C-alpha positions as MATLAB code, in Angstrom:
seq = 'XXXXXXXXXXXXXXXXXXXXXXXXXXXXXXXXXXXXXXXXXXXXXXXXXXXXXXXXXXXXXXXXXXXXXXXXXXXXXXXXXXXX';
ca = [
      57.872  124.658  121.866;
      60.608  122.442  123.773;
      63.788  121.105  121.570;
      61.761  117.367  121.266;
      58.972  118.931  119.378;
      60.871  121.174  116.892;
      63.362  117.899  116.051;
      60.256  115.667  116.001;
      58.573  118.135  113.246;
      62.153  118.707  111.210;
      61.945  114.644  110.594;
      58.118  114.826  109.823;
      58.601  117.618  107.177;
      61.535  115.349  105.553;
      59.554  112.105  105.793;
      56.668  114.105  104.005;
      58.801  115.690  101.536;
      59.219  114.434   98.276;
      62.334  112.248   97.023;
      64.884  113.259   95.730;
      66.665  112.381   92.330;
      66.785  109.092   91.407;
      70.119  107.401   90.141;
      70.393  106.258   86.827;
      69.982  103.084   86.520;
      72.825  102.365   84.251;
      75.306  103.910   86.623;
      77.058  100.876   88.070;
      77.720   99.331   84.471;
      79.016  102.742   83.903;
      81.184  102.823   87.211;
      82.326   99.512   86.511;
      83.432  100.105   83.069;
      85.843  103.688   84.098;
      86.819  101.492   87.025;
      88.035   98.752   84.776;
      89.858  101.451   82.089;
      91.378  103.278   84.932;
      92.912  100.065   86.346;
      94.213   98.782   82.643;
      95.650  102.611   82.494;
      97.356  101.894   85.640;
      98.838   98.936   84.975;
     100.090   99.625   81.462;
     101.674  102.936   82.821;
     103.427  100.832   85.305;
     104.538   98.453   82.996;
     105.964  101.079   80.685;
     107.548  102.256   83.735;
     109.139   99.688   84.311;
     110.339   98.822   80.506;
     111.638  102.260   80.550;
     113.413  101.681   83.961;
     115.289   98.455   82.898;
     115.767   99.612   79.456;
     117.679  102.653   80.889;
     119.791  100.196   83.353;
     121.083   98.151   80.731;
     121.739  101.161   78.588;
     124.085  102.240   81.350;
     125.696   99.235   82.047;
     126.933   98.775   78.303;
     128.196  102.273   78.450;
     130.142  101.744   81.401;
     131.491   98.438   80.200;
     132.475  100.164   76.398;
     133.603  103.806   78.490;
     135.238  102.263   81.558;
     134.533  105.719   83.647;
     136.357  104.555   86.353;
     139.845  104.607   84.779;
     141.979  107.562   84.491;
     142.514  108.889   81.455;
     145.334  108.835   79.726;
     147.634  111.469   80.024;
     148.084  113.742   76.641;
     151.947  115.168   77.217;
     154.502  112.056   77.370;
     156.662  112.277   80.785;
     160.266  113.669   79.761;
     162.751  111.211   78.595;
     166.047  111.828   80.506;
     168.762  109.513   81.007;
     170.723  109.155   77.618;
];
């Protein structure tokens, strides 16, 4: 039996055999309905994100402004007082 004839018979025995499954027929309403929640999921995640992102920014920015960091502190001993 050459190669031609055993490849010819493999597709004749899955022509002949019988179908498989069948998909529901309600899947794409289905597909398009977790596509559709999974998108609004995204988006309101990135939103909060976001919220949470700027919220934090201008929480830092008033406590830098009220703190002022960047100034030294001032110093608790007072320098001696000589020259009286």
């Amino acid at each position: 039996m050459s190669a031609y004839d055993r490849k010819e018979d493999e597709v004749r025995r899955m022509l002949d055999a019988p179908p498989r499954g069948q998909v529901p027929p309600d899947l794409l309403p289905r597909a398009l309905d977790r596509g559709t929640r999974a998108l609004h999921r995204a988006r309101l995640l990135r939103r909060l994100l976001w919220l949470l992102l700027t919220a934090s920014a201008v929480a830092f920015a008033v406590w830098a402004s009220v703190a002022e960091p960047w100034r030294t502190p001032p110093a608790g001993v007072t320098p001696p007082f000589l020259g009286w």
